[in-house]
């Protein structure tokens, strides 16, 4: 860098001179400030309260050289969903802030208690599912306080949000996105375009989310109920860290960056989306040992055996069958099953 430019950068960073009017301003998030064209990482602290030790939420701000959208990408809402967590590690290194328009916020592990505790669905701290307690509470359980930090510090700052999931540690899943159709039609249409840009060809039409911002329940729905287009994606599962699933996230983010005008180049939107208009999560009627009879992505007819539950002495106590013709979006791939828990999701194409 020429000496004059170095001096200008120093004076800018020291706040001794004002930036030119058309330049991107700095972006402050929690304890860190990113100057234009830089990548900076930090950690949100969720303080101890009511007997739990609190937790931390690591994040990165990739702050582009030019002004534009603020795209928040959240991984690890469920701590045993590893493929998106590892994908964000790779994206942190690969997205060049000097060639970026706008800002990308990476939340690397939203649910640290569940990640380090290696739990599916529920936090070991309070037994709650983080993706059922949004928008959270500042004086609530640890899961509610994590949700509150994500709502206030991340979703409130973003223009677009993606909650990156995969099949949980016990779920064998075929990749798909959820498109939330409830609420403001303009937001829903923008979210539909995001789903196409992300590039997963199966898109579950999700018309049953609450519209009350104070009872938004789900992370991506917290954005939608605040007028921000959002998406939930599902890529990977069974606690695997496989390149194929990670590549789907990287491709999806590249597609979104192009769609939102954050980067000129990128993959095309999915050309022939398969819209899953109807779906049903099949649940266990008994506690015991589950054995699947189908695999993810299988086509099933009404009455097809999806799986069996046996008691702990090997007697069959339940046969779970497909309620209609459709496709297996995910199926439980490990033996433990508790009454009321999901065993599979069946979807029907438009
Ligand atoms: Zn999940």
PDB file of C-alpha atoms in Angstrom, residues 1-266:
ATOM      1  CA  UNK A   1       0.000   0.000   0.000  1.00  0.00           C
ATOM      2  CA  UNK A   2       1.392   3.513  -0.855  1.00  0.00           C
ATOM      3  CA  UNK A   3       2.449   5.552   2.124  1.00  0.00           C
ATOM      4  CA  UNK A   4      -0.328   8.152   1.580  1.00  0.00           C
ATOM      5  CA  UNK A   5      -3.009   5.439   1.564  1.00  0.00           C
ATOM      6  CA  UNK A   6      -1.567   3.925   4.730  1.00  0.00           C
ATOM      7  CA  UNK A   7      -1.663   7.291   6.392  1.00  0.00           C
ATOM      8  CA  UNK A   8      -5.270   7.865   5.275  1.00  0.00           C
ATOM      9  CA  UNK A   9      -6.286   4.416   6.560  1.00  0.00           C
ATOM     10  CA  UNK A  10      -4.650   5.232   9.876  1.00  0.00           C
ATOM     11  CA  UNK A  11      -6.389   8.586  10.152  1.00  0.00           C
ATOM     12  CA  UNK A  12      -9.734   6.978   9.202  1.00  0.00           C
ATOM     13  CA  UNK A  13      -9.343   4.159  11.715  1.00  0.00           C
ATOM     14  CA  UNK A  14      -8.251   6.588  14.405  1.00  0.00           C
ATOM     15  CA  UNK A  15     -11.356   8.677  13.714  1.00  0.00           C
ATOM     16  CA  UNK A  16      -9.178  11.708  12.940  1.00  0.00           C
ATOM     17  CA  UNK A  17     -10.719  12.336   9.513  1.00  0.00           C
ATOM     18  CA  UNK A  18     -14.238  11.629   8.187  1.00  0.00           C
ATOM     19  CA  UNK A  19     -14.683   8.992   5.447  1.00  0.00           C
ATOM     20  CA  UNK A  20     -15.837  10.178   1.998  1.00  0.00           C
ATOM     21  CA  UNK A  21     -19.633  10.481   1.677  1.00  0.00           C
ATOM     22  CA  UNK A  22     -20.072   7.430  -0.609  1.00  0.00           C
ATOM     23  CA  UNK A  23     -18.004   5.029   1.502  1.00  0.00           C
ATOM     24  CA  UNK A  24     -19.504   2.257   3.581  1.00  0.00           C
ATOM     25  CA  UNK A  25     -19.470   3.059   7.290  1.00  0.00           C
ATOM     26  CA  UNK A  26     -18.165   0.716   9.972  1.00  0.00           C
ATOM     27  CA  UNK A  27     -20.412  -2.015  11.381  1.00  0.00           C
ATOM     28  CA  UNK A  28     -20.520  -2.595  15.116  1.00  0.00           C
ATOM     29  CA  UNK A  29     -21.954  -5.806  16.508  1.00  0.00           C
ATOM     30  CA  UNK A  30     -21.674  -6.691  20.178  1.00  0.00           C
ATOM     31  CA  UNK A  31     -18.070  -6.100  21.245  1.00  0.00           C
ATOM     32  CA  UNK A  32     -16.552  -5.734  17.756  1.00  0.00           C
ATOM     33  CA  UNK A  33     -16.446  -3.122  15.008  1.00  0.00           C
ATOM     34  CA  UNK A  34     -15.660  -4.046  11.402  1.00  0.00           C
ATOM     35  CA  UNK A  35     -14.284  -1.407   9.083  1.00  0.00           C
ATOM     36  CA  UNK A  36     -15.341  -1.552   5.408  1.00  0.00           C
ATOM     37  CA  UNK A  37     -13.664  -4.411   3.582  1.00  0.00           C
ATOM     38  CA  UNK A  38     -12.688  -6.370   6.691  1.00  0.00           C
ATOM     39  CA  UNK A  39     -13.672  -9.578   8.486  1.00  0.00           C
ATOM     40  CA  UNK A  40     -13.847  -9.408  12.283  1.00  0.00           C
ATOM     41  CA  UNK A  41     -14.914 -12.067  14.790  1.00  0.00           C
ATOM     42  CA  UNK A  42     -16.308 -11.684  18.288  1.00  0.00           C
ATOM     43  CA  UNK A  43     -18.399 -13.382  20.939  1.00  0.00           C
ATOM     44  CA  UNK A  44     -21.732 -12.525  22.500  1.00  0.00           C
ATOM     45  CA  UNK A  45     -21.876 -13.287  26.187  1.00  0.00           C
ATOM     46  CA  UNK A  46     -25.104 -14.666  27.642  1.00  0.00           C
ATOM     47  CA  UNK A  47     -24.597 -13.926  31.353  1.00  0.00           C
ATOM     48  CA  UNK A  48     -25.126 -16.433  34.164  1.00  0.00           C
ATOM     49  CA  UNK A  49     -28.543 -16.365  35.787  1.00  0.00           C
ATOM     50  CA  UNK A  50     -30.691 -18.431  38.123  1.00  0.00           C
ATOM     51  CA  UNK A  51     -28.098 -21.146  38.737  1.00  0.00           C
ATOM     52  CA  UNK A  52     -26.890 -21.710  35.182  1.00  0.00           C
ATOM     53  CA  UNK A  53     -23.441 -20.469  34.115  1.00  0.00           C
ATOM     54  CA  UNK A  54     -24.595 -18.632  30.987  1.00  0.00           C
ATOM     55  CA  UNK A  55     -22.914 -19.261  27.664  1.00  0.00           C
ATOM     56  CA  UNK A  56     -21.220 -17.646  24.678  1.00  0.00           C
ATOM     57  CA  UNK A  57     -22.190 -17.238  21.018  1.00  0.00           C
ATOM     58  CA  UNK A  58     -19.243 -16.900  18.593  1.00  0.00           C
ATOM     59  CA  UNK A  59     -19.878 -14.829  15.478  1.00  0.00           C
ATOM     60  CA  UNK A  60     -18.109 -13.182  12.534  1.00  0.00           C
ATOM     61  CA  UNK A  61     -18.911  -9.996  10.632  1.00  0.00           C
ATOM     62  CA  UNK A  62     -17.756  -9.978   6.999  1.00  0.00           C
ATOM     63  CA  UNK A  63     -18.206  -6.308   6.219  1.00  0.00           C
ATOM     64  CA  UNK A  64     -18.113  -5.417   2.545  1.00  0.00           C
ATOM     65  CA  UNK A  65     -16.342  -2.468   1.013  1.00  0.00           C
ATOM     66  CA  UNK A  66     -19.661  -1.173  -0.403  1.00  0.00           C
ATOM     67  CA  UNK A  67     -23.072  -0.643   1.191  1.00  0.00           C
ATOM     68  CA  UNK A  68     -25.742  -3.356   0.766  1.00  0.00           C
ATOM     69  CA  UNK A  69     -27.921  -5.953   2.497  1.00  0.00           C
ATOM     70  CA  UNK A  70     -27.083  -7.470   5.879  1.00  0.00           C
ATOM     71  CA  UNK A  71     -27.396 -11.238   5.489  1.00  0.00           C
ATOM     72  CA  UNK A  72     -27.368 -13.192   8.761  1.00  0.00           C
ATOM     73  CA  UNK A  73     -26.466 -16.898   8.563  1.00  0.00           C
ATOM     74  CA  UNK A  74     -27.085 -18.856  11.750  1.00  0.00           C
ATOM     75  CA  UNK A  75     -25.685 -22.355  12.356  1.00  0.00           C
ATOM     76  CA  UNK A  76     -25.981 -24.632  15.361  1.00  0.00           C
ATOM     77  CA  UNK A  77     -29.445 -23.654  16.560  1.00  0.00           C
ATOM     78  CA  UNK A  78     -29.490 -27.390  17.167  1.00  0.00           C
ATOM     79  CA  UNK A  79     -26.039 -28.242  18.471  1.00  0.00           C
ATOM     80  CA  UNK A  80     -25.656 -31.678  16.908  1.00  0.00           C
ATOM     81  CA  UNK A  81     -26.339 -30.382  13.375  1.00  0.00           C
ATOM     82  CA  UNK A  82     -22.730 -30.235  12.242  1.00  0.00           C
ATOM     83  CA  UNK A  83     -22.643 -29.776   8.446  1.00  0.00           C
ATOM     84  CA  UNK A  84     -23.817 -26.113   8.518  1.00  0.00           C
ATOM     85  CA  UNK A  85     -21.515 -25.341  11.469  1.00  0.00           C
ATOM     86  CA  UNK A  86     -18.493 -26.597   9.516  1.00  0.00           C
ATOM     87  CA  UNK A  87     -19.747 -24.859   6.344  1.00  0.00           C
ATOM     88  CA  UNK A  88     -19.682 -21.485   8.156  1.00  0.00           C
ATOM     89  CA  UNK A  89     -16.090 -22.155   9.253  1.00  0.00           C
ATOM     90  CA  UNK A  90     -15.187 -22.554   5.574  1.00  0.00           C
ATOM     91  CA  UNK A  91     -17.259 -19.525   4.490  1.00  0.00           C
ATOM     92  CA  UNK A  92     -15.523 -17.329   7.048  1.00  0.00           C
ATOM     93  CA  UNK A  93     -12.246 -18.008   5.258  1.00  0.00           C
ATOM     94  CA  UNK A  94     -13.580 -17.916   1.696  1.00  0.00           C
ATOM     95  CA  UNK A  95     -15.757 -14.766   1.515  1.00  0.00           C
ATOM     96  CA  UNK A  96     -13.592 -11.818   0.476  1.00  0.00           C
ATOM     97  CA  UNK A  97     -14.875  -8.672   2.239  1.00  0.00           C
ATOM     98  CA  UNK A  98     -13.119  -6.366  -0.221  1.00  0.00           C
ATOM     99  CA  UNK A  99     -15.218  -7.833  -3.056  1.00  0.00           C
ATOM    100  CA  UNK A 100     -18.483  -7.824  -1.094  1.00  0.00           C
ATOM    101  CA  UNK A 101     -21.411  -5.423  -1.250  1.00  0.00           C
ATOM    102  CA  UNK A 102     -23.195  -5.359   2.109  1.00  0.00           C
ATOM    103  CA  UNK A 103     -22.487  -7.406   5.216  1.00  0.00           C
ATOM    104  CA  UNK A 104     -22.617 -11.082   6.138  1.00  0.00           C
ATOM    105  CA  UNK A 105     -23.054 -12.037   9.776  1.00  0.00           C
ATOM    106  CA  UNK A 106     -22.054 -15.618  10.588  1.00  0.00           C
ATOM    107  CA  UNK A 107     -23.370 -17.019  13.861  1.00  0.00           C
ATOM    108  CA  UNK A 108     -21.055 -19.999  14.161  1.00  0.00           C
ATOM    109  CA  UNK A 109     -22.723 -21.952  16.991  1.00  0.00           C
ATOM    110  CA  UNK A 110     -26.016 -20.508  18.243  1.00  0.00           C
ATOM    111  CA  UNK A 111     -26.601 -23.202  20.853  1.00  0.00           C
ATOM    112  CA  UNK A 112     -23.248 -23.771  22.566  1.00  0.00           C
ATOM    113  CA  UNK A 113     -24.671 -25.812  25.515  1.00  0.00           C
ATOM    114  CA  UNK A 114     -26.199 -28.288  23.063  1.00  0.00           C
ATOM    115  CA  UNK A 115     -23.080 -28.331  20.833  1.00  0.00           C
ATOM    116  CA  UNK A 116     -20.591 -29.020  23.614  1.00  0.00           C
ATOM    117  CA  UNK A 117     -23.082 -31.276  25.422  1.00  0.00           C
ATOM    118  CA  UNK A 118     -23.635 -33.273  22.179  1.00  0.00           C
ATOM    119  CA  UNK A 119     -27.422 -33.254  22.557  1.00  0.00           C
ATOM    120  CA  UNK A 120     -30.147 -33.557  19.921  1.00  0.00           C
ATOM    121  CA  UNK A 121     -33.295 -31.352  19.993  1.00  0.00           C
ATOM    122  CA  UNK A 122     -32.945 -30.134  23.597  1.00  0.00           C
ATOM    123  CA  UNK A 123     -30.445 -28.082  25.581  1.00  0.00           C
ATOM    124  CA  UNK A 124     -28.744 -29.985  28.407  1.00  0.00           C
ATOM    125  CA  UNK A 125     -29.056 -26.786  30.462  1.00  0.00           C
ATOM    126  CA  UNK A 126     -32.840 -26.514  30.587  1.00  0.00           C
ATOM    127  CA  UNK A 127     -34.370 -29.292  28.460  1.00  0.00           C
ATOM    128  CA  UNK A 128     -35.736 -26.757  25.955  1.00  0.00           C
ATOM    129  CA  UNK A 129     -35.610 -26.750  22.153  1.00  0.00           C
ATOM    130  CA  UNK A 130     -33.960 -23.427  21.211  1.00  0.00           C
ATOM    131  CA  UNK A 131     -35.962 -23.325  17.983  1.00  0.00           C
ATOM    132  CA  UNK A 132     -39.236 -23.290  19.949  1.00  0.00           C
ATOM    133  CA  UNK A 133     -38.563 -20.430  22.385  1.00  0.00           C
ATOM    134  CA  UNK A 134     -38.173 -17.380  20.101  1.00  0.00           C
ATOM    135  CA  UNK A 135     -38.108 -14.414  20.381  1.00  0.00           C
ATOM    136  CA  UNK A 136     -36.723 -15.359  23.815  1.00  0.00           C
ATOM    137  CA  UNK A 137     -36.605 -13.612  27.178  1.00  0.00           C
ATOM    138  CA  UNK A 138     -33.784 -11.568  28.736  1.00  0.00           C
ATOM    139  CA  UNK A 139     -34.680 -12.965  32.199  1.00  0.00           C
ATOM    140  CA  UNK A 140     -35.654 -16.490  31.111  1.00  0.00           C
ATOM    141  CA  UNK A 141     -34.030 -19.911  30.930  1.00  0.00           C
ATOM    142  CA  UNK A 142     -30.653 -20.233  29.214  1.00  0.00           C
ATOM    143  CA  UNK A 143     -32.313 -21.215  25.907  1.00  0.00           C
ATOM    144  CA  UNK A 144     -34.678 -18.239  26.172  1.00  0.00           C
ATOM    145  CA  UNK A 145     -31.745 -15.912  26.871  1.00  0.00           C
ATOM    146  CA  UNK A 146     -29.802 -17.258  23.855  1.00  0.00           C
ATOM    147  CA  UNK A 147     -32.898 -16.636  21.704  1.00  0.00           C
ATOM    148  CA  UNK A 148     -33.189 -13.112  23.121  1.00  0.00           C
ATOM    149  CA  UNK A 149     -29.564 -12.300  22.221  1.00  0.00           C
ATOM    150  CA  UNK A 150     -30.001 -13.653  18.685  1.00  0.00           C
ATOM    151  CA  UNK A 151     -33.251 -11.704  18.252  1.00  0.00           C
ATOM    152  CA  UNK A 152     -31.843  -8.389  19.514  1.00  0.00           C
ATOM    153  CA  UNK A 153     -28.254  -8.555  18.340  1.00  0.00           C
ATOM    154  CA  UNK A 154     -28.523 -10.479  15.061  1.00  0.00           C
ATOM    155  CA  UNK A 155     -32.069 -10.555  13.637  1.00  0.00           C
ATOM    156  CA  UNK A 156     -32.707  -6.892  14.533  1.00  0.00           C
ATOM    157  CA  UNK A 157     -29.581  -5.905  12.596  1.00  0.00           C
ATOM    158  CA  UNK A 158     -30.160  -8.090   9.533  1.00  0.00           C
ATOM    159  CA  UNK A 159     -32.135  -7.438   6.364  1.00  0.00           C
ATOM    160  CA  UNK A 160     -32.244 -11.161   5.457  1.00  0.00           C
ATOM    161  CA  UNK A 161     -31.862 -14.249   7.676  1.00  0.00           C
ATOM    162  CA  UNK A 162     -31.081 -17.914   7.043  1.00  0.00           C
ATOM    163  CA  UNK A 163     -31.315 -20.487   9.844  1.00  0.00           C
ATOM    164  CA  UNK A 164     -29.079 -23.324   8.674  1.00  0.00           C
ATOM    165  CA  UNK A 165     -30.176 -26.732   9.970  1.00  0.00           C
ATOM    166  CA  UNK A 166     -29.705 -30.323   8.929  1.00  0.00           C
ATOM    167  CA  UNK A 167     -31.131 -33.569  10.135  1.00  0.00           C
ATOM    168  CA  UNK A 168     -30.334 -33.721  13.849  1.00  0.00           C
ATOM    169  CA  UNK A 169     -27.830 -36.290  15.184  1.00  0.00           C
ATOM    170  CA  UNK A 170     -30.479 -39.016  14.830  1.00  0.00           C
ATOM    171  CA  UNK A 171     -32.173 -37.875  11.599  1.00  0.00           C
ATOM    172  CA  UNK A 172     -31.446 -39.198   8.088  1.00  0.00           C
ATOM    173  CA  UNK A 173     -32.622 -36.366   5.858  1.00  0.00           C
ATOM    174  CA  UNK A 174     -32.859 -35.430   2.186  1.00  0.00           C
ATOM    175  CA  UNK A 175     -31.932 -31.749   1.618  1.00  0.00           C
ATOM    176  CA  UNK A 176     -34.731 -29.172   1.499  1.00  0.00           C
ATOM    177  CA  UNK A 177     -35.705 -25.624   2.503  1.00  0.00           C
ATOM    178  CA  UNK A 178     -38.730 -24.374   4.426  1.00  0.00           C
ATOM    179  CA  UNK A 179     -40.508 -21.401   2.831  1.00  0.00           C
ATOM    180  CA  UNK A 180     -42.682 -19.479   5.315  1.00  0.00           C
ATOM    181  CA  UNK A 181     -45.795 -18.160   3.541  1.00  0.00           C
ATOM    182  CA  UNK A 182     -47.596 -16.548   6.491  1.00  0.00           C
ATOM    183  CA  UNK A 183     -47.497 -12.811   7.214  1.00  0.00           C
ATOM    184  CA  UNK A 184     -46.733  -9.946   4.817  1.00  0.00           C
ATOM    185  CA  UNK A 185     -47.078 -11.206   1.209  1.00  0.00           C
ATOM    186  CA  UNK A 186     -44.139  -9.022   0.085  1.00  0.00           C
ATOM    187  CA  UNK A 187     -41.901 -10.643   2.704  1.00  0.00           C
ATOM    188  CA  UNK A 188     -43.175 -14.089   1.701  1.00  0.00           C
ATOM    189  CA  UNK A 189     -42.411 -13.417  -1.962  1.00  0.00           C
ATOM    190  CA  UNK A 190     -38.899 -12.221  -1.088  1.00  0.00           C
ATOM    191  CA  UNK A 191     -38.424 -15.376   1.006  1.00  0.00           C
ATOM    192  CA  UNK A 192     -39.608 -17.505  -1.938  1.00  0.00           C
ATOM    193  CA  UNK A 193     -36.949 -15.881  -4.122  1.00  0.00           C
ATOM    194  CA  UNK A 194     -34.356 -16.594  -1.409  1.00  0.00           C
ATOM    195  CA  UNK A 195     -35.382 -20.272  -1.354  1.00  0.00           C
ATOM    196  CA  UNK A 196     -34.937 -20.509  -5.133  1.00  0.00           C
ATOM    197  CA  UNK A 197     -31.585 -18.696  -4.939  1.00  0.00           C
ATOM    198  CA  UNK A 198     -30.300 -21.020  -2.193  1.00  0.00           C
ATOM    199  CA  UNK A 199     -30.726 -23.796  -4.718  1.00  0.00           C
ATOM    200  CA  UNK A 200     -32.123 -26.814  -2.840  1.00  0.00           C
ATOM    201  CA  UNK A 201     -34.650 -28.280  -5.260  1.00  0.00           C
ATOM    202  CA  UNK A 202     -37.155 -29.478  -2.609  1.00  0.00           C
ATOM    203  CA  UNK A 203     -38.970 -26.563  -0.934  1.00  0.00           C
ATOM    204  CA  UNK A 204     -41.476 -27.262   1.850  1.00  0.00           C
ATOM    205  CA  UNK A 205     -44.328 -24.736   1.748  1.00  0.00           C
ATOM    206  CA  UNK A 206     -44.790 -23.760   5.363  1.00  0.00           C
ATOM    207  CA  UNK A 207     -48.112 -21.992   5.904  1.00  0.00           C
ATOM    208  CA  UNK A 208     -48.614 -22.691   9.608  1.00  0.00           C
ATOM    209  CA  UNK A 209     -46.199 -20.348  11.384  1.00  0.00           C
ATOM    210  CA  UNK A 210     -47.480 -17.844  13.984  1.00  0.00           C
ATOM    211  CA  UNK A 211     -47.742 -14.195  12.874  1.00  0.00           C
ATOM    212  CA  UNK A 212     -47.345 -12.584  16.323  1.00  0.00           C
ATOM    213  CA  UNK A 213     -43.802 -11.118  16.643  1.00  0.00           C
ATOM    214  CA  UNK A 214     -43.919 -11.598  20.430  1.00  0.00           C
ATOM    215  CA  UNK A 215     -44.674 -15.323  20.005  1.00  0.00           C
ATOM    216  CA  UNK A 216     -42.675 -16.103  16.854  1.00  0.00           C
ATOM    217  CA  UNK A 217     -41.477 -19.488  18.273  1.00  0.00           C
ATOM    218  CA  UNK A 218     -38.939 -20.225  15.494  1.00  0.00           C
ATOM    219  CA  UNK A 219     -35.733 -18.359  14.620  1.00  0.00           C
ATOM    220  CA  UNK A 220     -36.487 -17.699  10.942  1.00  0.00           C
ATOM    221  CA  UNK A 221     -40.106 -16.842  11.802  1.00  0.00           C
ATOM    222  CA  UNK A 222     -38.784 -14.227  14.233  1.00  0.00           C
ATOM    223  CA  UNK A 223     -37.289 -12.466  11.209  1.00  0.00           C
ATOM    224  CA  UNK A 224     -40.422 -12.920   9.078  1.00  0.00           C
ATOM    225  CA  UNK A 225     -42.700 -11.509  11.800  1.00  0.00           C
ATOM    226  CA  UNK A 226     -40.384  -8.470  11.895  1.00  0.00           C
ATOM    227  CA  UNK A 227     -40.754  -7.859   8.167  1.00  0.00           C
ATOM    228  CA  UNK A 228     -37.490  -9.536   7.120  1.00  0.00           C
ATOM    229  CA  UNK A 229     -37.390 -12.309   4.521  1.00  0.00           C
ATOM    230  CA  UNK A 230     -35.944 -15.505   5.990  1.00  0.00           C
ATOM    231  CA  UNK A 231     -35.378 -19.142   5.239  1.00  0.00           C
ATOM    232  CA  UNK A 232     -34.750 -22.365   7.119  1.00  0.00           C
ATOM    233  CA  UNK A 233     -32.545 -24.829   5.275  1.00  0.00           C
ATOM    234  CA  UNK A 234     -31.869 -28.536   5.907  1.00  0.00           C
ATOM    235  CA  UNK A 235     -28.648 -30.023   4.510  1.00  0.00           C
ATOM    236  CA  UNK A 236     -27.081 -33.132   6.028  1.00  0.00           C
ATOM    237  CA  UNK A 237     -27.811 -35.139   9.145  1.00  0.00           C
ATOM    238  CA  UNK A 238     -26.908 -38.104  11.378  1.00  0.00           C
ATOM    239  CA  UNK A 239     -24.118 -36.008  12.980  1.00  0.00           C
ATOM    240  CA  UNK A 240     -22.037 -36.432   9.827  1.00  0.00           C
ATOM    241  CA  UNK A 241     -19.574 -33.870   8.533  1.00  0.00           C
ATOM    242  CA  UNK A 242     -19.673 -34.746   4.846  1.00  0.00           C
ATOM    243  CA  UNK A 243     -18.375 -32.632   1.966  1.00  0.00           C
ATOM    244  CA  UNK A 244     -21.583 -33.101  -0.014  1.00  0.00           C
ATOM    245  CA  UNK A 245     -23.755 -31.484   2.670  1.00  0.00           C
ATOM    246  CA  UNK A 246     -21.223 -28.731   3.369  1.00  0.00           C
ATOM    247  CA  UNK A 247     -21.063 -27.952  -0.369  1.00  0.00           C
ATOM    248  CA  UNK A 248     -24.842 -27.493  -0.444  1.00  0.00           C
ATOM    249  CA  UNK A 249     -24.535 -24.747   2.186  1.00  0.00           C
ATOM    250  CA  UNK A 250     -21.621 -23.077   0.387  1.00  0.00           C
ATOM    251  CA  UNK A 251     -23.480 -23.208  -2.911  1.00  0.00           C
ATOM    252  CA  UNK A 252     -26.631 -21.890  -1.219  1.00  0.00           C
ATOM    253  CA  UNK A 253     -24.865 -18.910   0.330  1.00  0.00           C
ATOM    254  CA  UNK A 254     -23.134 -18.124  -2.984  1.00  0.00           C
ATOM    255  CA  UNK A 255     -26.536 -18.202  -4.700  1.00  0.00           C
ATOM    256  CA  UNK A 256     -28.016 -15.855  -2.091  1.00  0.00           C
ATOM    257  CA  UNK A 257     -25.081 -13.439  -2.382  1.00  0.00           C
ATOM    258  CA  UNK A 258     -25.640 -13.203  -6.120  1.00  0.00           C
ATOM    259  CA  UNK A 259     -29.437 -12.920  -5.742  1.00  0.00           C
ATOM    260  CA  UNK A 260     -29.135 -10.110  -3.187  1.00  0.00           C
ATOM    261  CA  UNK A 261     -26.578  -8.237  -5.288  1.00  0.00           C
ATOM    262  CA  UNK A 262     -23.797  -8.756  -2.755  1.00  0.00           C
ATOM    263  CA  UNK A 263     -21.498 -10.373  -5.315  1.00  0.00           C
ATOM    264  CA  UNK A 264     -21.727 -10.233  -9.110  1.00  0.00           C
ATOM    265  CA  UNK A 265     -20.995 -13.889  -9.804  1.00  0.00           C
ATOM    266  CA  UNK A 266     -22.669 -16.948  -8.352  1.00  0.00           C
TER     267      UNK A 266
END
